[in-house]
Amino acid sequence: MPDTPRRDLTKSNAQFQRAVQRLPLGVASTFRYWGDDRTIYVSHGKGGRTWDIDGNSYVDYRLGYGPAILGYADDRVDAAALRGMQVGGVFALSTERELIVADRIAKMVPAAELVRFSNSGTEAVMAALRLARAHTGRDSYLLVEGGYHGLFDAAMWMANLADWDHTSNSDPEIVSYSKGIPQDLKSLAHLVPMNNLQRLHDVFKRYGNTMAAMLIEPIQGNCCSIMATVEYVQLARQLCTQYGVMLIIDEVKSGFRVGRGGIQGLMGVTPDITTFAKALANGYPIAVVAGREEVMRSFRYGGAAHGGTYTAHSVSLAAAEECLRILDETPALDTIATYGEALKTGISDILNARGIVHSYTGHPSMFGLFFAETPPDNYRAWKTSDYSFYDRMAYHLHDLGVIVEPDSREPWFICEAHGTEASCLTDTLQAVETAVDLTLEQAKAAE
Ligand code: PMP
């Protein structure tokens, strides 16, 4: 790979040198550090684009990891947020708008019979797991390999594929993916590979009577948008019911994005508890834990604790009201899906013209691009595949004015503004064509 970026990042580089004196890795969230000379500092975003402090503009397919469902600085949502600001912030008391937003969510997502708010996806999933434990009186839980549920201790276990012999019959070891996680907690977490029906049967047979919850992201928004089959999620539903385990469908990324009723709506599977965040308020910090009435009533004095100073902040709540109204009442989600399909077709035309085998995973609003004939159907298949072409292509795309995650784990996120702004598609495809050719040239030179 070329050492120096083709775009001018003089100001970002200087900002990094200053910021790293005060902020670990020079950033506020570790994943934003892309190297000393490639870490970008943003000046602003509007619609489907982001500008950095050097004045480079990017068609943005990260969208802050998904929240900007309509586009950055959406005038309609921002006007609502301003009205929310005038309400006064937080009071450690309730406001009427909470019910308005909860009613809208319940209308869009039938499983959301009752609703509580949180501030982030992590917080919502933490609350969901606590609720499941309080409701069942059990402690252990089941995670699906390749899933991501936020940065809290219980969710930070993964299959150690680096040291796993995939020809053996044994499962990979479960390891935490951060230091600082008490190892004593490991015995509470079980892991299964996605889309393996037999393994799901086995794990329930063995641990089903002691598990409080199964957490699943049916579209793995943090693993190339690998999808669970409907059959797999239906089996999860059936086994959870049979063993009294709470099925938690984590829709922090897929919710209010892949459809009005989320992936659970598309698959026709009803969870006991569900979580939402990102697309809920076009980027304003608010999240939701919702579910079956009988379960949700465990949020009470003497039951599962839930709350927080900033919960249902008037600004975020007003933004959520307007964002959900738009998603529910206008064709915004159709615009997003149509653009996603057009982008995939355009990328395929470029790759096919060069004989590059590829496939897609996920949903057009959050799709993974994969350089193999068939996409992976679980984390083990993704992890043991060759994604070096993607990583090199992504590197060039940044220099050419398109932002995607530097590795193939994160899907391409689409917003409404991509579909309504005239040149997003053509600008992107032009950049993809050049990036693909540069990547091919590099591969040839390395032969
Ligand atoms: N669950 C899922 C499925 C997520 O994708 C994420 C964030 N990427 C989280 C939970 C955690 O959300 P947050 O970053 O808002 O804490």
Coordinates of C-alpha atoms and ligand atoms in Angstrom, one line a residue:
M1 CA 0.0 0.0 0.0
P2 CA 1.2 3.5 -0.6
D3 CA 2.6 5.1 2.6
T4 CA 1.2 8.5 2.1
P5 CA -2.4 9.3 1.3
R6 CA -3.3 10.9 -2.0
R7 CA -5.5 13.5 -0.5
D8 CA -4.2 16.4 1.6
L9 CA -4.5 15.6 5.3
T10 CA -2.2 18.2 6.6
K11 CA -4.7 19.7 9.0
S12 CA -5.9 16.3 10.2
N13 CA -2.4 15.2 10.8
A14 CA -1.5 18.3 12.8
Q15 CA -4.7 17.9 14.8
F16 CA -3.8 14.3 15.5
Q17 CA -0.4 15.4 16.8
R18 CA -2.1 17.9 19.2
A19 CA -4.9 15.6 20.2
V20 CA -2.8 12.6 21.0
Q21 CA -1.2 14.7 23.8
R22 CA -4.6 14.8 25.6
L23 CA -6.8 12.0 24.2
P24 CA -5.7 8.4 24.1
L25 CA -4.9 7.6 20.4
G26 CA -6.0 11.2 19.7
V27 CA -9.6 10.2 19.5
A28 CA -12.8 9.8 21.6
S29 CA -13.5 6.2 20.6
T30 CA -10.7 3.8 19.9
F31 CA -12.2 2.7 16.5
R32 CA -11.8 6.2 15.2
Y33 CA -8.0 5.9 15.2
W34 CA -6.9 4.9 11.6
G35 CA -3.2 5.5 12.0
D36 CA -1.1 8.5 12.9
D37 CA -1.3 9.9 9.3
R38 CA -4.8 8.7 8.3
T39 CA -6.9 9.6 11.3
I40 CA -9.5 12.1 10.0
Y41 CA -11.0 15.0 11.9
V42 CA -14.4 16.0 10.7
S43 CA -15.5 19.6 10.1
H44 CA -19.1 18.8 9.4
G45 CA -21.6 16.5 7.7
K46 CA -24.6 17.2 5.5
G47 CA -26.9 14.7 3.8
G48 CA -24.9 11.8 2.6
R49 CA -21.5 13.5 2.8
T50 CA -18.9 14.4 5.4
W51 CA -16.1 17.0 5.1
D52 CA -12.9 16.8 7.0
I53 CA -10.9 19.8 8.4
D54 CA -8.7 19.8 5.3
G55 CA -11.8 20.4 3.1
N56 CA -11.8 16.9 1.6
S57 CA -15.4 15.7 1.0
Y58 CA -16.5 12.1 1.2
V59 CA -19.7 10.3 0.3
D60 CA -20.1 8.6 3.6
Y61 CA -21.2 5.0 3.9
R62 CA -20.4 4.6 7.6
L63 CA -22.9 7.2 8.7
G64 CA -21.5 7.1 12.2
Y65 CA -22.0 3.3 12.3
G66 CA -25.5 3.7 11.1
P67 CA -27.4 6.4 13.0
A68 CA -27.7 9.0 10.2
I69 CA -30.6 7.1 8.5
L70 CA -31.9 10.2 6.8
G71 CA -28.5 12.0 6.3
Y72 CA -26.4 14.2 8.4
A73 CA -27.9 17.4 9.8
D74 CA -31.4 16.6 8.5
D75 CA -33.4 19.9 8.6
R76 CA -36.6 18.2 9.7
V77 CA -35.1 16.3 12.6
D78 CA -32.9 19.2 13.6
A79 CA -35.8 21.6 13.8
A80 CA -37.6 19.0 16.0
A81 CA -34.5 18.7 18.2
L82 CA -34.5 22.5 18.6
R83 CA -38.1 22.3 19.8
G84 CA -36.9 19.6 22.3
M85 CA -34.1 21.9 23.5
Q86 CA -36.7 24.5 24.4
V87 CA -38.4 21.9 26.7
G88 CA -35.4 22.1 29.0
G89 CA -33.3 18.9 28.8
V90 CA -33.8 16.5 31.7
F91 CA -35.8 16.9 34.9
A92 CA -35.6 13.6 36.7
L93 CA -39.3 13.6 35.8
S94 CA -41.3 12.5 32.8
T95 CA -42.7 14.4 29.9
E96 CA -45.7 13.7 27.6
R97 CA -43.5 13.1 24.6
E98 CA -42.2 9.8 26.0
L99 CA -45.6 8.2 25.4
I100 CA -45.9 9.7 21.9
V101 CA -42.6 8.1 20.9
A102 CA -43.4 4.8 22.7
D103 CA -46.8 4.6 20.9
R104 CA -45.1 5.1 17.5
I105 CA -42.5 2.4 18.3
A106 CA -45.3 0.0 19.4
K107 CA -47.2 0.7 16.2
M108 CA -44.1 0.0 14.1
V109 CA -42.8 -3.0 16.0
P110 CA -45.5 -5.3 17.4
A111 CA -43.1 -7.0 19.9
A112 CA -42.6 -3.6 21.6
E113 CA -45.7 -3.8 23.8
L114 CA -44.0 -1.8 26.4
V115 CA -41.1 0.6 26.0
R116 CA -38.3 2.1 28.1
F117 CA -35.6 4.5 26.9
S118 CA -31.8 4.5 27.2
N119 CA -29.1 6.6 25.8
S120 CA -27.0 4.2 23.8
G121 CA -27.1 0.8 22.3
T122 CA -24.8 -0.6 25.0
E123 CA -27.1 0.8 27.7
A124 CA -30.2 -0.7 26.1
V125 CA -28.7 -4.2 25.7
M126 CA -27.4 -4.1 29.3
A127 CA -30.9 -3.3 30.5
A128 CA -32.4 -6.0 28.3
L129 CA -30.0 -8.6 29.7
R130 CA -30.7 -7.5 33.3
L131 CA -34.4 -7.6 32.6
A132 CA -34.1 -11.1 31.2
R133 CA -32.2 -12.2 34.3
A134 CA -34.6 -10.5 36.7
H135 CA -37.6 -12.1 34.9
T136 CA -36.2 -15.6 34.8
G137 CA -34.1 -15.7 37.9
R138 CA -31.3 -17.1 35.9
D139 CA -27.8 -15.8 35.2
S140 CA -26.2 -17.4 32.1
Y141 CA -27.0 -16.4 28.6
L142 CA -26.2 -17.4 25.0
L143 CA -24.4 -15.2 22.4
V144 CA -24.0 -15.9 18.7
E145 CA -20.5 -15.9 17.3
G146 CA -19.8 -12.7 15.3
G147 CA -22.5 -10.7 17.1
Y148 CA -21.8 -7.4 18.8
H149 CA -23.9 -6.0 21.6
G150 CA -21.9 -3.1 22.9
L151 CA -19.1 -2.5 25.3
F152 CA -20.2 -4.0 28.6
D153 CA -18.5 -6.9 30.3
A154 CA -21.2 -9.6 29.7
A155 CA -21.3 -8.9 25.9
M156 CA -17.6 -8.9 25.4
W157 CA -16.9 -12.6 24.8
M158 CA -15.9 -14.0 21.5
A159 CA -14.7 -17.3 19.9
N160 CA -10.9 -17.3 19.6
L161 CA -10.5 -18.4 16.0
A162 CA -6.9 -17.3 15.8
D163 CA -5.9 -20.3 18.0
W164 CA -8.5 -22.7 16.8
D165 CA -7.9 -25.8 14.8
H166 CA -11.0 -25.9 12.5
T167 CA -10.4 -29.4 11.5
S168 CA -11.0 -30.5 15.1
N169 CA -14.4 -31.3 16.5
S170 CA -14.0 -29.0 19.4
D171 CA -15.3 -25.4 19.6
P172 CA -13.0 -22.4 19.7
E173 CA -12.1 -21.2 23.2
I174 CA -14.2 -18.4 24.5
V175 CA -12.1 -15.3 25.2
S176 CA -12.8 -11.7 26.2
Y177 CA -11.9 -9.1 23.5
S178 CA -10.7 -6.5 25.9
K179 CA -8.5 -6.6 28.9
G180 CA -10.2 -5.6 32.1
I181 CA -13.1 -8.1 31.8
P182 CA -13.2 -10.3 35.0
Q183 CA -12.5 -13.9 33.8
D184 CA -14.9 -15.2 36.5
L185 CA -17.8 -14.0 34.3
K186 CA -16.8 -16.3 31.5
S187 CA -18.7 -19.3 32.8
L188 CA -22.0 -17.4 32.4
A189 CA -21.5 -16.8 28.6
H190 CA -22.2 -19.5 26.1
L191 CA -21.5 -19.1 22.3
V192 CA -22.9 -20.8 19.3
P193 CA -22.0 -20.5 15.6
M194 CA -24.8 -18.8 13.6
N195 CA -27.0 -20.8 11.2
N196 CA -26.0 -24.2 12.7
L197 CA -29.4 -25.7 13.7
Q198 CA -27.9 -28.8 15.4
R199 CA -25.5 -26.8 17.5
L200 CA -28.4 -24.6 18.7
H201 CA -30.4 -27.7 19.7
D202 CA -27.3 -29.0 21.5
V203 CA -26.6 -25.9 23.5
F204 CA -30.3 -25.6 24.6
K205 CA -30.4 -29.2 25.6
R206 CA -27.3 -28.8 27.7
Y207 CA -27.8 -25.3 29.2
G208 CA -31.4 -24.3 28.3
N209 CA -32.7 -24.7 31.8
T210 CA -30.1 -22.3 33.3
M211 CA -30.0 -19.6 30.7
A212 CA -31.8 -16.3 31.1
A213 CA -31.5 -15.1 27.5
M214 CA -30.3 -15.7 24.0
L215 CA -29.0 -12.5 22.3
I216 CA -29.0 -12.4 18.6
E217 CA -28.4 -9.9 15.8
P218 CA -30.2 -11.6 12.9
I219 CA -28.2 -9.3 10.6
Q220 CA -24.7 -9.1 12.1
G221 CA -24.2 -5.4 11.6
N222 CA -20.7 -5.7 13.0
C223 CA -19.7 -8.8 10.9
C224 CA -20.2 -8.0 7.3
S225 CA -24.0 -8.0 7.6
I226 CA -24.0 -11.8 7.7
M227 CA -27.6 -12.9 8.0
A228 CA -29.2 -15.6 10.1
T229 CA -31.6 -17.7 8.1
V230 CA -35.3 -17.3 9.0
E231 CA -35.3 -21.0 9.9
Y232 CA -32.4 -20.4 12.4
V233 CA -34.2 -17.4 14.1
Q234 CA -37.5 -19.4 14.2
L235 CA -35.7 -22.3 15.9
A236 CA -34.2 -19.9 18.4
R237 CA -37.7 -18.6 19.1
Q238 CA -39.0 -22.1 19.5
L239 CA -36.2 -23.3 21.8
C240 CA -36.4 -20.1 23.9
T241 CA -40.1 -20.7 24.4
Q242 CA -39.5 -24.4 25.2
Y243 CA -36.8 -23.7 27.8
G244 CA -38.2 -20.4 29.3
V245 CA -35.3 -18.4 27.9
M246 CA -35.8 -14.7 26.9
L247 CA -35.1 -14.2 23.2
I248 CA -33.5 -10.8 22.9
I249 CA -33.3 -9.6 19.3
D250 CA -30.7 -6.8 19.2
E251 CA -31.8 -4.3 16.5
V252 CA -29.5 -1.5 17.5
K253 CA -28.2 -1.4 13.9
S254 CA -31.0 -3.0 11.9
G255 CA -34.0 -1.4 13.7
F256 CA -35.9 1.3 11.7
R257 CA -33.5 0.7 8.9
V258 CA -34.1 -2.6 7.1
G259 CA -37.9 -2.1 7.5
R260 CA -40.4 -0.2 9.6
G261 CA -40.6 -3.2 11.9
G262 CA -36.9 -4.1 11.8
I263 CA -35.4 -7.4 10.8
Q264 CA -37.8 -9.2 13.2
G265 CA -40.7 -7.8 11.1
L266 CA -39.1 -9.1 7.9
M267 CA -38.4 -12.5 9.4
G268 CA -41.8 -12.7 11.2
V269 CA -40.2 -13.7 14.5
T270 CA -41.3 -12.1 17.8
P271 CA -38.7 -11.7 20.5
D272 CA -39.5 -11.4 24.2
I273 CA -37.2 -8.3 24.4
T274 CA -35.8 -6.1 21.7
T275 CA -33.3 -3.2 21.6
F276 CA -33.1 -0.3 19.2
A277 CA -30.8 2.7 19.0
K278 CA -29.0 4.1 15.9
A279 CA -31.6 5.0 13.3
L280 CA -34.2 5.9 16.0
A281 CA -33.3 9.6 16.1
N282 CA -31.0 10.2 13.1
G283 CA -28.0 10.4 15.4
Y284 CA -29.3 12.0 18.5
P285 CA -28.4 9.8 21.5
I286 CA -31.4 7.7 22.4
A287 CA -32.0 4.0 22.6
V288 CA -34.9 1.7 23.4
V289 CA -35.4 -1.5 25.3
A290 CA -38.9 -2.9 24.6
G291 CA -40.8 -6.1 24.7
R292 CA -43.6 -8.3 25.9
E293 CA -45.7 -6.6 28.6
E294 CA -45.4 -9.4 31.2
V295 CA -41.6 -9.3 30.9
M296 CA -41.3 -5.5 30.7
R297 CA -43.4 -5.1 33.9
S298 CA -40.3 -6.5 35.7
F299 CA -38.9 -3.0 35.5
R300 CA -40.3 -2.0 38.8
Y301 CA -39.3 -1.3 42.4
G302 CA -38.0 -4.6 43.7
G303 CA -37.6 -5.9 40.2
A304 CA -35.1 -5.0 37.5
A305 CA -33.5 -1.6 38.1
H306 CA -33.7 0.8 35.1
G307 CA -33.1 4.5 34.8
G308 CA -30.4 7.1 34.3
T309 CA -30.0 10.8 34.5
Y310 CA -30.2 11.5 30.8
T311 CA -32.9 8.9 30.0
A312 CA -35.5 10.4 27.6
H313 CA -33.7 13.7 27.2
S314 CA -36.0 16.2 25.7
V315 CA -33.7 16.9 22.7
S316 CA -33.2 13.3 21.7
L317 CA -36.9 12.4 22.3
A318 CA -38.1 15.2 20.1
A319 CA -35.6 14.1 17.4
A320 CA -36.9 10.5 17.7
E321 CA -40.5 11.6 17.4
E322 CA -39.7 13.3 14.1
C323 CA -37.3 10.7 12.7
L324 CA -39.7 7.9 13.4
R325 CA -42.6 9.9 11.9
I326 CA -40.6 10.3 8.7
L327 CA -39.6 6.6 8.6
D328 CA -43.1 5.5 9.3
E329 CA -45.1 7.9 7.1
T330 CA -42.9 8.6 4.1
P331 CA -41.1 6.4 1.6
A332 CA -37.7 7.1 3.1
L333 CA -36.9 3.5 3.7
D334 CA -37.8 2.6 0.1
T335 CA -35.6 5.4 -1.1
I336 CA -32.7 3.9 1.0
A337 CA -33.3 0.3 -0.2
T338 CA -33.6 1.4 -3.9
Y339 CA -30.3 3.4 -3.6
G340 CA -28.6 0.4 -1.9
E341 CA -29.7 -1.9 -4.8
A342 CA -28.5 0.6 -7.4
L343 CA -25.2 0.9 -5.7
K344 CA -24.7 -2.8 -5.5
T345 CA -25.6 -3.2 -9.2
G346 CA -23.2 -0.4 -10.1
I347 CA -20.4 -2.0 -8.0
S348 CA -21.1 -5.4 -9.6
D349 CA -20.9 -4.0 -13.1
I350 CA -17.4 -2.6 -12.3
L351 CA -16.3 -5.9 -10.7
N352 CA -17.9 -8.1 -13.3
A353 CA -16.2 -6.2 -16.1
R354 CA -12.9 -7.1 -14.5
G355 CA -13.8 -10.7 -13.8
I356 CA -13.7 -10.2 -10.0
V357 CA -15.8 -12.8 -8.2
H358 CA -17.9 -11.2 -5.4
S359 CA -21.1 -11.4 -3.5
Y360 CA -23.2 -9.4 -1.1
T361 CA -24.6 -10.1 2.4
G362 CA -27.3 -8.4 4.4
H363 CA -29.9 -5.9 3.3
P364 CA -29.6 -3.2 0.7
S365 CA -29.7 -0.5 3.5
M366 CA -26.7 -2.1 5.2
F367 CA -24.9 -4.5 3.0
G368 CA -21.6 -6.3 3.1
L369 CA -19.4 -6.8 0.0
F370 CA -17.5 -10.0 -0.1
F371 CA -14.9 -11.2 -2.5
A372 CA -16.0 -14.8 -3.0
E373 CA -18.8 -16.6 -4.9
T374 CA -20.9 -17.1 -1.9
P375 CA -21.0 -14.9 1.2
P376 CA -20.1 -16.3 4.6
D377 CA -23.0 -17.5 6.7
N378 CA -21.3 -17.2 10.0
Y379 CA -18.3 -15.7 11.8
R380 CA -16.1 -18.7 11.3
A381 CA -16.5 -18.6 7.6
W382 CA -15.9 -14.8 7.5
K383 CA -12.8 -15.0 9.7
T384 CA -11.2 -17.8 7.7
S385 CA -11.8 -16.0 4.3
D386 CA -9.5 -13.7 2.4
Y387 CA -10.6 -10.1 2.8
S388 CA -7.3 -8.5 1.8
F389 CA -8.8 -7.2 -1.6
Y390 CA -11.5 -5.4 0.3
D391 CA -9.2 -3.9 2.8
R392 CA -6.9 -2.5 0.1
M393 CA -9.9 -1.2 -1.9
A394 CA -11.3 0.6 1.1
Y395 CA -7.9 2.2 1.7
H396 CA -8.0 3.7 -1.8
L397 CA -11.6 4.7 -1.5
H398 CA -10.8 7.0 1.4
D399 CA -8.3 8.8 -0.8
L400 CA -10.8 9.0 -3.6
G401 CA -13.6 10.6 -1.5
V402 CA -15.7 7.7 -0.3
I403 CA -15.7 6.6 3.3
V404 CA -16.4 3.0 4.2
E405 CA -15.0 1.2 7.2
P406 CA -11.3 0.3 6.7
D407 CA -12.2 -3.4 7.0
S408 CA -15.0 -5.5 5.7
R409 CA -16.6 -6.2 9.1
E410 CA -18.7 -3.0 8.9
P411 CA -21.4 -2.9 6.3
W412 CA -22.1 -0.1 3.9
F413 CA -24.8 2.0 5.4
I414 CA -27.2 4.0 3.2
C415 CA -29.2 7.1 4.1
E416 CA -32.1 8.7 2.5
A417 CA -30.0 11.6 1.4
H418 CA -27.8 9.3 -0.7
G419 CA -30.9 8.6 -2.8
T420 CA -32.1 12.2 -3.1
E421 CA -28.8 13.9 -3.8
A422 CA -28.0 13.9 -7.4
S423 CA -24.4 12.9 -7.6
C424 CA -23.8 10.5 -4.7
L425 CA -24.2 7.4 -6.8
T426 CA -22.1 8.6 -9.8
D427 CA -19.3 10.0 -7.5
T428 CA -19.2 6.7 -5.6
L429 CA -19.1 4.5 -8.6
Q430 CA -16.3 6.6 -10.2
A431 CA -14.3 6.2 -7.0
V432 CA -15.0 2.5 -6.8
E433 CA -13.8 1.9 -10.4
T434 CA -10.5 3.7 -9.7
A435 CA -10.0 2.0 -6.4
V436 CA -10.6 -1.4 -7.9
D437 CA -8.1 -0.7 -10.7
L438 CA -5.5 0.6 -8.2
T439 CA -6.0 -2.5 -6.1
L440 CA -5.6 -4.8 -9.1
E441 CA -2.4 -2.9 -10.1
Q442 CA -1.0 -3.4 -6.7
A443 CA -1.8 -7.0 -6.7
K444 CA -0.1 -7.4 -10.0
A445 CA 3.0 -5.5 -8.9
A446 CA 3.2 -7.8 -5.8
E447 CA 3.2 -11.0 -8.0
Ligands
PMP1 N1 -25.8 -3.7 19.6 C1 -25.5 -3.7 18.3 C2 -26.1 -4.7 17.4 C3 -24.6 -2.7 17.8 O1 -24.4 -2.7 16.5 C4 -24.1 -1.7 18.7 C5 -23.1 -0.6 18.2 N2 -22.4 -0.9 17.1 C6 -24.4 -1.8 20.1 C7 -25.2 -2.8 20.5 C8 -23.8 -0.8 21.0 O2 -24.4 0.4 20.8 P1 -23.6 1.8 21.2 O3 -22.4 1.9 20.4 O4 -24.7 2.8 20.9 O5 -23.4 1.6 22.7

